mmCIF file of C-alpha atoms in Angstrom:
data_model
loop_
_atom_site.group_PDB
_atom_site.id
_atom_site.type_symbol
_atom_site.label_atom_id
_atom_site.label_comp_id
_atom_site.label_asym_id
_atom_site.label_seq_id
_atom_site.Cartn_x
_atom_site.Cartn_y
_atom_site.Cartn_z
ATOM 1 C CA MET Z 126 -73.400 29.853 17.418
ATOM 2 C CA SER Z 127 -70.225 30.366 19.469
ATOM 3 C CA LYS Z 128 -66.760 30.493 18.030
ATOM 4 C CA PHE Z 129 -63.818 28.775 19.714
ATOM 5 C CA ARG Z 130 -60.116 29.105 18.932
ATOM 6 C CA LEU Z 131 -57.731 26.303 19.957
ATOM 7 C CA ALA Z 132 -54.168 27.117 21.009
ATOM 8 C CA HIS Z 133 -51.413 25.691 18.843
ATOM 9 C CA LEU Z 134 -49.844 22.486 20.084
ATOM 10 C CA GLY Z 135 -46.369 21.242 19.102
ATOM 11 C CA LEU Z 136 -45.717 17.608 18.316
ATOM 12 C CA ALA Z 137 -42.178 16.207 18.393
ATOM 13 C CA LEU Z 138 -41.626 12.788 16.911
ATOM 14 C CA ALA Z 139 -38.414 10.779 17.068
ATOM 15 C CA ALA Z 140 -37.977 7.577 15.124
ATOM 16 C CA LEU Z 141 -35.101 5.099 14.943
ATOM 17 C CA GLY Z 142 -32.460 7.637 15.711
ATOM 18 C CA PHE Z 143 -33.930 10.260 13.375
ATOM 19 C CA THR Z 144 -35.973 13.294 14.371
ATOM 20 C CA ALA Z 145 -39.189 13.362 12.415
ATOM 21 C CA ALA Z 146 -41.053 16.480 11.362
ATOM 22 C CA THR Z 147 -42.717 18.718 13.915
ATOM 23 C CA PRO Z 148 -46.025 19.829 12.448
ATOM 24 C CA VAL Z 149 -48.016 22.402 14.389
ATOM 25 C CA ILE Z 150 -51.204 20.854 15.688
ATOM 26 C CA GLY Z 151 -53.919 23.387 16.265
ATOM 27 C CA LEU Z 152 -56.232 25.560 14.244
ATOM 28 C CA ALA Z 153 -55.114 27.358 11.175
ATOM 29 C CA PRO Z 154 -56.666 30.858 11.376
ATOM 30 C CA ALA Z 155 -59.011 30.374 8.415
ATOM 31 C CA HIS Z 156 -60.544 27.204 9.849
ATOM 32 C CA ALA Z 157 -60.455 28.299 13.485
ATOM 33 C CA ALA Z 158 -62.591 31.295 12.625
ATOM 34 C CA GLU Z 159 -65.373 29.166 11.161
ATOM 35 C CA ALA Z 160 -68.458 28.594 13.268
ATOM 36 C CA MET Z 161 -68.369 25.602 15.611
ATOM 37 C CA ARG Z 162 -71.184 24.306 17.768
ATOM 38 C CA PRO Z 163 -70.707 24.652 21.525
ATOM 39 C CA GLU Z 164 -71.137 20.924 22.158
ATOM 40 C CA ILE Z 165 -68.058 20.296 20.004
ATOM 41 C CA GLY Z 166 -66.050 23.414 20.816
ATOM 42 C CA LYS Z 167 -66.438 22.848 24.566
ATOM 43 C CA ARG Z 168 -65.077 19.286 24.316
ATOM 44 C CA LEU Z 169 -62.148 20.419 22.189
ATOM 45 C CA GLN Z 170 -61.234 23.018 24.792
ATOM 46 C CA GLU Z 171 -61.549 20.419 27.566
ATOM 47 C CA ALA Z 172 -59.386 17.994 25.611
ATOM 48 C CA GLN Z 173 -56.761 20.674 25.161
ATOM 49 C CA ALA Z 174 -56.796 21.506 28.865
ATOM 50 C CA LEU Z 175 -56.260 17.821 29.691
ATOM 51 C CA MET Z 176 -53.327 17.689 27.298
ATOM 52 C CA LYS Z 177 -51.691 20.630 29.050
ATOM 53 C CA GLN Z 178 -51.892 18.554 32.241
ATOM 54 C CA GLY Z 179 -50.242 15.622 30.463
ATOM 55 C CA LYS Z 180 -53.477 13.600 30.477
ATOM 56 C CA HIS Z 181 -53.385 12.671 26.807
ATOM 57 C CA LYS Z 182 -55.462 9.496 27.101
ATOM 58 C CA ASP Z 183 -58.192 11.421 28.915
ATOM 59 C CA ALA Z 184 -58.033 13.992 26.148
ATOM 60 C CA LEU Z 185 -58.610 11.245 23.594
ATOM 61 C CA ALA Z 186 -61.673 10.105 25.551
ATOM 62 C CA LYS Z 187 -63.013 13.664 25.491
ATOM 63 C CA LEU Z 188 -62.484 13.770 21.709
ATOM 64 C CA ARG Z 189 -64.441 10.557 21.328
ATOM 65 C CA GLU Z 190 -67.305 12.360 23.015
ATOM 66 C CA ALA Z 191 -67.035 15.073 20.375
ATOM 67 C CA ASP Z 192 -67.086 12.366 17.687
ATOM 68 C CA LYS Z 193 -70.502 11.208 18.948
ATOM 69 C CA VAL Z 194 -72.118 14.550 18.218
ATOM 70 C CA SER Z 195 -74.283 13.973 15.188
ATOM 71 C CA GLY Z 196 -74.245 15.983 12.008
ATOM 72 C CA LYS Z 197 -70.663 17.212 12.251
ATOM 73 C CA THR Z 198 -69.607 19.591 9.521
ATOM 74 C CA PRO Z 199 -66.414 18.813 7.553
ATOM 75 C CA ASN Z 200 -64.728 21.678 9.397
ATOM 76 C CA GLU Z 201 -65.725 20.334 12.820
ATOM 77 C CA ALA Z 202 -64.429 16.854 11.914
ATOM 78 C CA TYR Z 203 -61.222 18.442 10.668
ATOM 79 C CA LEU Z 204 -60.687 20.397 13.895
ATOM 80 C CA ILE Z 205 -61.321 17.323 16.025
ATOM 81 C CA ASP Z 206 -58.704 15.415 14.041
ATOM 82 C CA ARG Z 207 -56.161 18.195 14.485
ATOM 83 C CA VAL Z 208 -56.412 17.935 18.246
ATOM 84 C CA ARG Z 209 -56.649 14.130 18.116
ATOM 85 C CA ALA Z 210 -53.421 13.938 16.087
ATOM 86 C CA ALA Z 211 -51.530 15.713 18.862
ATOM 87 C CA ALA Z 212 -53.195 13.871 21.767
ATOM 88 C CA ALA Z 213 -52.741 10.413 20.240
ATOM 89 C CA SER Z 214 -49.115 11.075 19.334
ATOM 90 C CA GLN Z 215 -48.314 12.236 22.851
ATOM 91 C CA ALA Z 216 -50.205 9.268 24.328
ATOM 92 C CA GLY Z 217 -48.215 6.820 22.199
ATOM 93 C CA ASP Z 218 -51.377 5.676 20.433
ATOM 94 C CA TYR Z 219 -49.740 5.650 17.038
ATOM 95 C CA GLY Z 220 -52.560 3.848 15.268
ATOM 96 C CA THR Z 221 -55.029 6.572 16.232
ATOM 97 C CA ALA Z 222 -52.461 9.269 15.483
ATOM 98 C CA ALA Z 223 -51.823 7.825 12.012
ATOM 99 C CA ASP Z 224 -55.559 7.740 11.256
ATOM 100 C CA ALA Z 225 -55.879 11.376 12.327
ATOM 101 C CA PHE Z 226 -52.906 12.467 10.249
ATOM 102 C CA GLU Z 227 -54.208 10.603 7.215
ATOM 103 C CA SER Z 228 -57.609 12.295 7.576
ATOM 104 C CA LEU Z 229 -56.002 15.714 7.881
ATOM 105 C CA ILE Z 230 -53.825 15.174 4.817
ATOM 106 C CA ALA Z 231 -56.840 13.986 2.803
ATOM 107 C CA SER Z 232 -59.063 16.838 4.015
ATOM 108 C CA GLY Z 233 -57.851 19.360 1.476
ATOM 109 C CA LYS Z 234 -57.805 21.983 4.230
ATOM 110 C CA LEU Z 235 -54.040 22.018 4.829
ATOM 111 C CA SER Z 236 -51.847 24.613 3.201
ATOM 112 C CA ALA Z 237 -49.062 23.332 0.961
ATOM 113 C CA SER Z 238 -46.544 23.957 3.733
ATOM 114 C CA GLU Z 239 -48.664 22.195 6.360
ATOM 115 C CA ARG Z 240 -49.379 19.291 4.047
ATOM 116 C CA SER Z 241 -45.650 18.716 3.665
ATOM 117 C CA GLN Z 242 -45.130 18.957 7.439
ATOM 118 C CA PHE Z 243 -47.994 16.606 8.238
ATOM 119 C CA SER Z 244 -46.900 14.124 5.577
ATOM 120 C CA GLU Z 245 -43.472 13.961 7.163
ATOM 121 C CA GLY Z 246 -45.058 13.755 10.616
ATOM 122 C CA LEU Z 247 -47.123 10.786 9.440
ATOM 123 C CA ILE Z 248 -43.924 9.043 8.370
ATOM 124 C CA GLY Z 249 -42.518 9.544 11.852
ATOM 125 C CA ILE Z 250 -45.691 8.129 13.416
ATOM 126 C CA TYR Z 251 -45.590 5.053 11.184
ATOM 127 C CA MET Z 252 -41.972 4.512 12.153
ATOM 128 C CA ARG Z 253 -42.664 4.924 15.866
ATOM 129 C CA GLY Z 254 -45.542 2.496 15.548
ATOM 130 C CA GLY Z 255 -43.417 -0.083 13.735
ATOM 131 C CA GLU Z 256 -45.407 0.266 10.497
ATOM 132 C CA LEU Z 257 -42.280 0.370 8.376
ATOM 133 C CA ASN Z 258 -43.926 -0.712 5.120
ATOM 134 C CA LYS Z 259 -46.459 2.111 5.411
ATOM 135 C CA ALA Z 260 -43.663 4.492 6.374
ATOM 136 C CA ASN Z 261 -41.689 3.513 3.290
ATOM 137 C CA GLU Z 262 -44.703 3.967 1.023
ATOM 138 C CA ALA Z 263 -45.290 7.421 2.502
ATOM 139 C CA ILE Z 264 -41.618 8.334 2.108
ATOM 140 C CA LEU Z 265 -41.571 7.277 -1.526
ATOM 141 C CA ARG Z 266 -44.700 9.370 -2.166
ATOM 142 C CA GLN Z 267 -43.019 12.384 -0.572
ATOM 143 C CA LEU Z 268 -39.835 11.896 -2.567
ATOM 144 C CA LYS Z 269 -41.815 12.218 -5.786
ATOM 145 C CA ASN Z 270 -42.271 15.878 -4.849
ATOM 146 C CA GLY Z 271 -38.513 16.406 -4.684
ATOM 147 C CA ASP Z 272 -35.449 14.796 -3.163
ATOM 148 C CA ASP Z 273 -35.005 15.130 0.602
ATOM 149 C CA PRO Z 274 -31.817 13.692 2.180
ATOM 150 C CA LYS Z 275 -33.553 13.407 5.555
ATOM 151 C CA LEU Z 276 -36.393 11.302 4.152
ATOM 152 C CA ARG Z 277 -33.930 9.145 2.235
ATOM 153 C CA GLY Z 278 -32.165 8.598 5.533
ATOM 154 C CA TYR Z 279 -35.430 7.347 7.058
ATOM 155 C CA LEU Z 280 -35.951 5.041 4.089
ATOM 156 C CA LEU Z 281 -32.465 3.526 4.334
ATOM 157 C CA GLN Z 282 -32.814 3.050 8.075
ATOM 158 C CA ASN Z 283 -36.160 1.310 7.599
ATOM 159 C CA TYR Z 284 -34.822 -1.030 4.925
ATOM 160 C CA TYR Z 285 -31.889 -1.856 7.187
ATOM 161 C CA LYS Z 286 -34.169 -2.555 10.154
ATOM 162 C CA GLN Z 287 -36.407 -4.729 7.995
ATOM 163 C CA GLY Z 288 -33.465 -6.695 6.645
ATOM 164 C CA ASN Z 289 -34.532 -5.748 3.131
ATOM 165 C CA THR Z 290 -31.042 -5.989 1.686
ATOM 166 C CA ALA Z 291 -32.113 -5.836 -1.958
ATOM 167 C CA ALA Z 292 -34.083 -2.597 -1.518
ATOM 168 C CA LEU Z 293 -31.355 -1.119 0.682
ATOM 169 C CA GLU Z 294 -28.624 -1.877 -1.832
ATOM 170 C CA ALA Z 295 -30.715 -0.516 -4.724
ATOM 171 C CA GLU Z 296 -31.318 2.734 -2.843
ATOM 172 C CA LEU Z 297 -27.642 2.992 -1.942
ATOM 173 C CA ARG Z 298 -26.658 2.415 -5.559
ATOM 174 C CA ASN Z 299 -28.979 5.209 -6.631
ATOM 175 C CA ALA Z 300 -27.396 7.489 -4.042
ATOM 176 C CA GLU Z 301 -23.960 6.485 -5.294
ATOM 177 C CA LYS Z 302 -24.858 7.294 -8.900
ATOM 178 C CA ALA Z 303 -26.232 10.650 -7.818
ATOM 179 C CA GLY Z 304 -23.004 11.390 -5.944
ATOM 180 C CA ARG Z 305 -24.741 11.968 -2.610
ATOM 181 C CA MET Z 306 -23.393 9.145 -0.458
ATOM 182 C CA THR Z 307 -22.874 9.988 3.213
ATOM 183 C CA GLU Z 308 -20.365 8.218 5.432
ATOM 184 C CA ASP Z 309 -23.135 6.148 7.059
ATOM 185 C CA GLN Z 310 -24.510 5.133 3.678
ATOM 186 C CA LEU Z 311 -21.089 4.073 2.436
ATOM 187 C CA GLY Z 312 -20.716 2.062 5.639
ATOM 188 C CA MET Z 313 -24.053 0.323 4.981
ATOM 189 C CA LEU Z 314 -22.972 -0.513 1.428
ATOM 190 C CA ALA Z 315 -19.637 -1.894 2.682
ATOM 191 C CA ASN Z 316 -21.461 -4.133 5.172
ATOM 192 C CA ILE Z 317 -23.734 -5.490 2.427
ATOM 193 C CA GLN Z 318 -20.743 -6.191 0.164
ATOM 194 C CA LEU Z 319 -18.894 -7.910 2.998
ATOM 195 C CA LYS Z 320 -21.871 -10.191 3.669
ATOM 196 C CA LYS Z 321 -22.122 -10.980 -0.049
ATOM 197 C CA ASN Z 322 -18.370 -11.711 -0.177
ATOM 198 C CA ASP Z 323 -18.055 -9.021 -2.854
ATOM 199 C CA LYS Z 324 -14.379 -8.339 -2.198
ATOM 200 C CA VAL Z 325 -13.855 -6.002 -5.151
ATOM 201 C CA GLY Z 326 -16.945 -3.944 -4.341
ATOM 202 C CA TYR Z 327 -16.014 -3.816 -0.666
ATOM 203 C CA VAL Z 328 -12.521 -2.484 -1.360
ATOM 204 C CA ASN Z 329 -13.939 0.120 -3.749
ATOM 205 C CA THR Z 330 -16.331 1.324 -1.048
ATOM 206 C CA ILE Z 331 -13.624 1.405 1.619
ATOM 207 C CA GLU Z 332 -11.536 3.453 -0.812
ATOM 208 C CA LYS Z 333 -14.337 6.003 -0.987
ATOM 209 C CA LEU Z 334 -14.617 6.086 2.789
ATOM 210 C CA ALA Z 335 -10.885 6.611 3.208
ATOM 211 C CA ALA Z 336 -10.836 9.250 0.461
ATOM 212 C CA ASN Z 337 -13.810 11.268 1.699
ATOM 213 C CA TYR Z 338 -13.879 10.523 5.433
ATOM 214 C CA PRO Z 339 -10.236 9.736 6.294
ATOM 215 C CA LYS Z 340 -10.101 7.678 9.474
ATOM 216 C CA ALA Z 341 -7.580 5.169 10.760
ATOM 217 C CA GLN Z 342 -10.066 2.278 10.621
ATOM 218 C CA TYR Z 343 -10.722 2.808 6.904
ATOM 219 C CA TRP Z 344 -7.078 3.252 6.002
ATOM 220 C CA ASN Z 345 -5.958 0.197 7.985
ATOM 221 C CA ASP Z 346 -8.648 -1.926 6.368
ATOM 222 C CA LEU Z 347 -7.780 -0.624 2.916
ATOM 223 C CA LEU Z 348 -4.033 -1.246 3.218
ATOM 224 C CA ASN Z 349 -4.555 -4.697 4.716
ATOM 225 C CA ARG Z 350 -6.957 -5.602 1.897
ATOM 226 C CA VAL Z 351 -4.689 -4.441 -0.912
ATOM 227 C CA GLN Z 352 -1.855 -6.646 0.350
ATOM 228 C CA GLY Z 353 -4.202 -9.632 0.286
ATOM 229 C CA LYS Z 354 -5.203 -8.986 -3.298
ATOM 230 C CA PRO Z 355 -4.233 -11.804 -5.704
ATOM 231 C CA GLY Z 356 -1.100 -10.854 -7.617
ATOM 232 C CA PHE Z 357 0.028 -8.193 -5.150
ATOM 233 C CA SER Z 358 3.817 -7.959 -5.294
ATOM 234 C CA GLY Z 359 5.851 -8.366 -2.126
ATOM 235 C CA ARG Z 360 8.225 -5.747 -3.555
ATOM 236 C CA LEU Z 361 5.570 -3.154 -2.689
ATOM 237 C CA SER Z 362 5.489 -3.944 1.035
ATOM 238 C CA VAL Z 363 7.810 -1.015 1.643
ATOM 239 C CA ASP Z 364 5.389 1.280 -0.198
ATOM 240 C CA VAL Z 365 2.489 0.100 1.969
ATOM 241 C CA TYR Z 366 4.566 0.986 5.022
ATOM 242 C CA ARG Z 367 5.289 4.411 3.553
ATOM 243 C CA LEU Z 368 1.560 5.044 3.298
ATOM 244 C CA LYS Z 369 1.064 3.834 6.858
ATOM 245 C CA LEU Z 370 3.771 6.171 8.086
ATOM 246 C CA ALA Z 371 2.359 9.108 6.107
ATOM 247 C CA ASN Z 372 -1.048 8.511 7.705
ATOM 248 C CA ASN Z 373 0.329 8.006 11.240
ATOM 249 C CA LEU Z 374 -1.004 4.451 11.305
ATOM 250 C CA MET Z 375 2.098 2.755 12.694
ATOM 251 C CA LYS Z 376 1.850 1.943 16.398
ATOM 252 C CA LYS Z 377 3.754 -1.263 17.134
ATOM 253 C CA PRO Z 378 7.534 -1.547 17.615
ATOM 254 C CA SER Z 379 7.562 -4.410 15.099
ATOM 255 C CA GLU Z 380 6.062 -2.134 12.430
ATOM 256 C CA TYR Z 381 8.759 0.507 12.843
ATOM 257 C CA MET Z 382 11.467 -2.141 12.878
ATOM 258 C CA GLU Z 383 10.201 -3.959 9.788
ATOM 259 C CA MET Z 384 9.762 -0.767 7.825
ATOM 260 C CA ALA Z 385 13.235 0.482 8.738
ATOM 261 C CA GLN Z 386 14.735 -2.826 7.619
ATOM 262 C CA LEU Z 387 12.806 -2.789 4.323
ATOM 263 C CA VAL Z 388 13.904 0.766 3.639
ATOM 264 C CA LEU Z 389 17.531 -0.142 4.348
ATOM 265 C CA GLN Z 390 17.218 -3.016 1.879
ATOM 266 C CA ALA Z 391 15.886 -0.460 -0.637
ATOM 267 C CA LYS Z 392 19.110 1.515 -0.076
ATOM 268 C CA ALA Z 393 17.453 4.539 1.527
ATOM 269 C CA PRO Z 394 19.246 4.813 4.885
ATOM 270 C CA ALA Z 395 18.192 8.438 5.473
ATOM 271 C CA GLU Z 396 14.557 7.357 5.284
ATOM 272 C CA ALA Z 397 15.292 4.430 7.630
ATOM 273 C CA LEU Z 398 16.650 6.882 10.191
ATOM 274 C CA LYS Z 399 13.510 9.009 9.895
ATOM 275 C CA VAL Z 400 11.381 5.928 10.545
ATOM 276 C CA ILE Z 401 13.471 4.907 13.545
ATOM 277 C CA ASP Z 402 13.406 8.451 14.974
ATOM 278 C CA LYS Z 403 9.624 8.529 14.647
ATOM 279 C CA GLY Z 404 9.470 5.229 16.485
ATOM 280 C CA TYR Z 405 11.566 6.641 19.306
ATOM 281 C CA LYS Z 406 9.457 9.812 19.530
ATOM 282 C CA ALA Z 407 6.278 7.734 19.601
ATOM 283 C CA GLY Z 408 7.667 5.650 22.457
ATOM 284 C CA ALA Z 409 7.452 2.482 20.374
ATOM 285 C CA LEU Z 410 11.235 2.100 20.105
ATOM 286 C CA GLY Z 411 13.989 2.476 22.673
ATOM 287 C CA THR Z 412 12.042 0.858 25.501
ATOM 288 C CA GLY Z 413 11.325 -2.653 26.721
ATOM 289 C CA PRO Z 414 13.370 -5.827 26.347
ATOM 290 C CA ASP Z 415 14.211 -5.059 22.680
ATOM 291 C CA ALA Z 416 15.620 -1.580 23.335
ATOM 292 C CA ALA Z 417 19.181 -2.732 22.574
ATOM 293 C CA ARG Z 418 18.011 -4.238 19.275
ATOM 294 C CA HIS Z 419 16.360 -0.965 18.360
ATOM 295 C CA GLN Z 420 19.595 0.873 19.044
ATOM 296 C CA ARG Z 421 21.612 -1.559 16.916
ATOM 297 C CA LEU Z 422 19.287 -0.951 13.977
ATOM 298 C CA LYS Z 423 19.658 2.788 14.438
ATOM 299 C CA ASP Z 424 23.434 2.473 14.529
ATOM 300 C CA LEU Z 425 23.359 0.421 11.333
ATOM 301 C CA ALA Z 426 21.195 3.012 9.562
ATOM 302 C CA GLU Z 427 23.545 5.819 10.596
ATOM 303 C CA LYS Z 428 26.614 3.865 9.425
ATOM 304 C CA THR Z 429 24.972 2.967 6.099
ATOM 305 C CA LEU Z 430 23.998 6.590 5.489
ATOM 306 C CA ALA Z 431 27.527 7.801 6.216
ATOM 307 C CA GLU Z 432 28.967 5.260 3.798
ATOM 308 C CA GLN Z 433 26.451 6.186 1.108
ATOM 309 C CA ASN Z 434 27.186 9.897 1.473
ATOM 310 C CA LYS Z 435 30.921 9.254 1.019
ATOM 311 C CA GLY Z 436 30.496 7.175 -2.107
ATOM 312 C CA VAL Z 437 27.422 8.735 -3.731
ATOM 313 C CA ALA Z 438 29.349 10.283 -6.639
ATOM 314 C CA ALA Z 439 31.135 7.035 -7.414
ATOM 315 C CA LEU Z 440 27.903 5.084 -7.113
ATOM 316 C CA GLU Z 441 26.114 7.440 -9.503
ATOM 317 C CA ALA Z 442 28.944 7.113 -12.020
ATOM 318 C CA GLU Z 443 28.888 3.336 -11.718
ATOM 319 C CA TYR Z 444 25.142 3.152 -12.367
ATOM 320 C CA ALA Z 445 25.377 5.592 -15.259
ATOM 321 C CA ALA Z 446 28.193 3.653 -16.908
ATOM 322 C CA ALA Z 447 26.262 0.396 -16.579
ATOM 323 C CA LYS Z 448 23.050 2.098 -17.723
ATOM 324 C CA ASP Z 449 21.498 0.760 -14.534
ATOM 325 C CA ASN Z 450 18.491 3.056 -14.434
ATOM 326 C CA ASP Z 451 16.860 1.030 -11.669
ATOM 327 C CA GLY Z 452 19.897 1.771 -9.513
ATOM 328 C CA LEU Z 453 19.699 5.463 -10.387
ATOM 329 C CA VAL Z 454 16.006 5.593 -9.421
ATOM 330 C CA SER Z 455 16.826 4.045 -6.027
ATOM 331 C CA LEU Z 456 19.795 6.343 -5.485
ATOM 332 C CA GLY Z 457 17.762 9.394 -6.495
ATOM 333 C CA TYR Z 458 15.010 8.440 -4.034
ATOM 334 C CA SER Z 459 17.600 8.059 -1.261
ATOM 335 C CA LEU Z 460 19.016 11.510 -2.043
ATOM 336 C CA VAL Z 461 15.558 13.070 -1.767
ATOM 337 C CA GLN Z 462 15.141 11.471 1.664
ATOM 338 C CA SER Z 463 18.553 12.732 2.759
ATOM 339 C CA GLY Z 464 17.665 16.337 1.942
ATOM 340 C CA GLN Z 465 18.999 16.626 -1.610
ATOM 341 C CA ALA Z 466 15.558 16.850 -3.215
ATOM 342 C CA ASP Z 467 16.418 18.705 -6.429
ATOM 343 C CA LYS Z 468 19.353 16.454 -7.298
ATOM 344 C CA GLY Z 469 17.509 13.275 -6.358
ATOM 345 C CA LEU Z 470 14.310 14.120 -8.229
ATOM 346 C CA LYS Z 471 16.213 15.041 -11.385
ATOM 347 C CA MET Z 472 18.164 11.786 -11.189
ATOM 348 C CA MET Z 473 14.937 9.786 -10.881
ATOM 349 C CA GLU Z 474 13.200 11.676 -13.698
ATOM 350 C CA ASN Z 475 16.127 11.194 -16.082
ATOM 351 C CA ALA Z 476 16.432 7.494 -15.264
ATOM 352 C CA ILE Z 477 12.711 6.905 -15.875
ATOM 353 C CA LYS Z 478 12.838 8.826 -19.173
ATOM 354 C CA ALA Z 479 15.843 6.755 -20.273
ATOM 355 C CA GLY Z 480 13.806 3.568 -19.868
ATOM 356 C CA GLY Z 481 15.108 0.034 -19.630
ATOM 357 C CA LEU Z 482 13.591 -0.355 -16.170
ATOM 358 C CA ARG Z 483 12.639 -3.744 -14.770
ATOM 359 C CA TYR Z 484 9.444 -2.376 -13.200
ATOM 360 C CA PRO Z 485 8.550 0.969 -14.804
ATOM 361 C CA ASP Z 486 5.346 1.519 -12.791
ATOM 362 C CA GLU Z 487 7.176 0.893 -9.529
ATOM 363 C CA ALA Z 488 9.726 3.504 -10.545
ATOM 364 C CA LYS Z 489 6.941 6.023 -11.258
ATOM 365 C CA LEU Z 490 5.323 5.180 -7.926
ATOM 366 C CA ARG Z 491 8.607 5.864 -6.127
ATOM 367 C CA LEU Z 492 9.011 9.137 -8.015
ATOM 368 C CA GLY Z 493 5.538 10.165 -6.832
ATOM 369 C CA GLU Z 494 6.490 9.217 -3.277
ATOM 370 C CA ALA Z 495 9.707 11.215 -3.611
ATOM 371 C CA TYR Z 496 7.794 14.288 -4.763
ATOM 372 C CA ALA Z 497 5.476 13.899 -1.765
ATOM 373 C CA ALA Z 498 8.439 13.545 0.599
ATOM 374 C CA ALA Z 499 9.922 16.730 -0.907
ATOM 375 C CA GLY Z 500 6.660 18.592 -0.268
ATOM 376 C CA LYS Z 501 5.893 18.968 -3.983
ATOM 377 C CA LYS Z 502 2.257 17.850 -3.760
ATOM 378 C CA GLN Z 503 1.013 18.764 -7.230
ATOM 379 C CA GLN Z 504 3.987 17.152 -8.965
ATOM 380 C CA ALA Z 505 3.434 14.077 -6.809
ATOM 381 C CA ILE Z 506 -0.251 13.877 -7.821
ATOM 382 C CA ASN Z 507 0.527 14.406 -11.511
ATOM 383 C CA THR Z 508 3.146 11.638 -11.440
ATOM 384 C CA LEU Z 509 0.984 9.209 -9.459
ATOM 385 C CA LYS Z 510 -1.921 9.648 -11.881
ATOM 386 C CA GLY Z 511 0.265 8.076 -14.563
ATOM 387 C CA VAL Z 512 1.032 4.920 -12.577
ATOM 388 C CA ALA Z 513 -0.557 1.732 -13.900
ATOM 389 C CA GLY Z 514 0.321 -1.934 -13.328
ATOM 390 C CA LYS Z 515 -1.486 -5.014 -12.069
ATOM 391 C CA GLU Z 516 0.656 -5.961 -9.076
ATOM 392 C CA GLY Z 517 -0.624 -3.254 -6.738
ATOM 393 C CA THR Z 518 1.163 -0.184 -8.069
ATOM 394 C CA ALA Z 519 -1.996 1.381 -9.521
ATOM 395 C CA GLU Z 520 -3.886 0.955 -6.238
ATOM 396 C CA LEU Z 521 -1.047 2.353 -4.122
ATOM 397 C CA ALA Z 522 -0.704 5.336 -6.456
ATOM 398 C CA ARG Z 523 -4.425 6.088 -5.968
ATOM 399 C CA TYR Z 524 -4.045 5.765 -2.219
ATOM 400 C CA TRP Z 525 -1.124 8.180 -2.243
ATOM 401 C CA ILE Z 526 -3.243 10.720 -4.097
ATOM 402 C CA MET Z 527 -5.986 10.227 -1.487
ATOM 403 C CA ALA Z 528 -3.486 10.697 1.343
ATOM 404 C CA ILE Z 529 -2.102 13.873 -0.246
ATOM 405 C CA ASN Z 530 -5.522 15.388 -0.937
ATOM 406 C CA LYS Z 531 -7.090 14.481 2.412
ATOM 407 C CA PRO Z 532 -4.452 13.490 4.943
ATOM 408 C CA LEU Z 533 -5.517 11.543 7.979
ATOM 409 C CA ALA Z 534 -5.658 13.882 10.952
#
């Protein structure tokens, strides 16, 4: 009897945007060394030569000739299937390839490493052949041997392609509980929640996207959604703008103008000037038919700041005498923005401790914002963690912490 050794053949499979496993198709040394009859060995060599020429369908025909040889040993059948798996895959005959892979996996002749490779290769073949149910079954079998993010990615993609929303959401929930959600998976979950009109769930998912994968699209969506939340207070519009400015989300002239006006109304003219200057540097202000209007707002901010600086001591005394702690919080915030961080922060802290505030959580939110503006990140985070409230303050405090921890590039 003659002995034949087949060269190793590589098989690359790509499926639905994923790259499947690349098992080595050829003879493992132990099985290649076993005796093989010439009438089979010759056809295997001929099939391999045809594959090298790119004639994969002809190679499959040659393998069918080998199949017709009677009395094949288990090893001969195994070697034929190894070559057939490669030829069929390259020929796009995924049904034949799947049968060959299944036979190889069931043969008991694969090493543990090869069995894992071929099992993953079979998944890729099922996916290429559109046999998504079989692919999913094979994936779930593989996952019993240990978690594999790549295989879970295949599974999610298959469920999505099949429109199997229930299975997709269940798998995503499991990933969420395990703390292994990728950006794409969070995006899938957000899409499902949007279709189900699950507004609360959707916002929670967008929060996670903005926190872990900070991008303008997530932040814009998040800030737009929070303002549309029932019970959101219009008093917090200025705080939404502050988050937009901190994340470089403001683009339109109207945004810079509205924010500057809101900040002036909040008696923080130094901050208004910073907003206006940013608008000028960005090219959003100072140009076009409204350039004169932009300049008038800038002039007003400068005049208001000058007046505040002249009367700040008297204003502080007036608020203190009236026990107007809300006024002191606003004045302290304005001082921080004008460069007097230590004085302003102390004024805000003392006013909040004294109590008697109309909106205590708003005051704490502003203190957190003031710490952030002063570059005191840890103090800002510590303060913002203590902000509660049902009118939007709690959400904005969380978003500030997100922006501090992972600023938008």
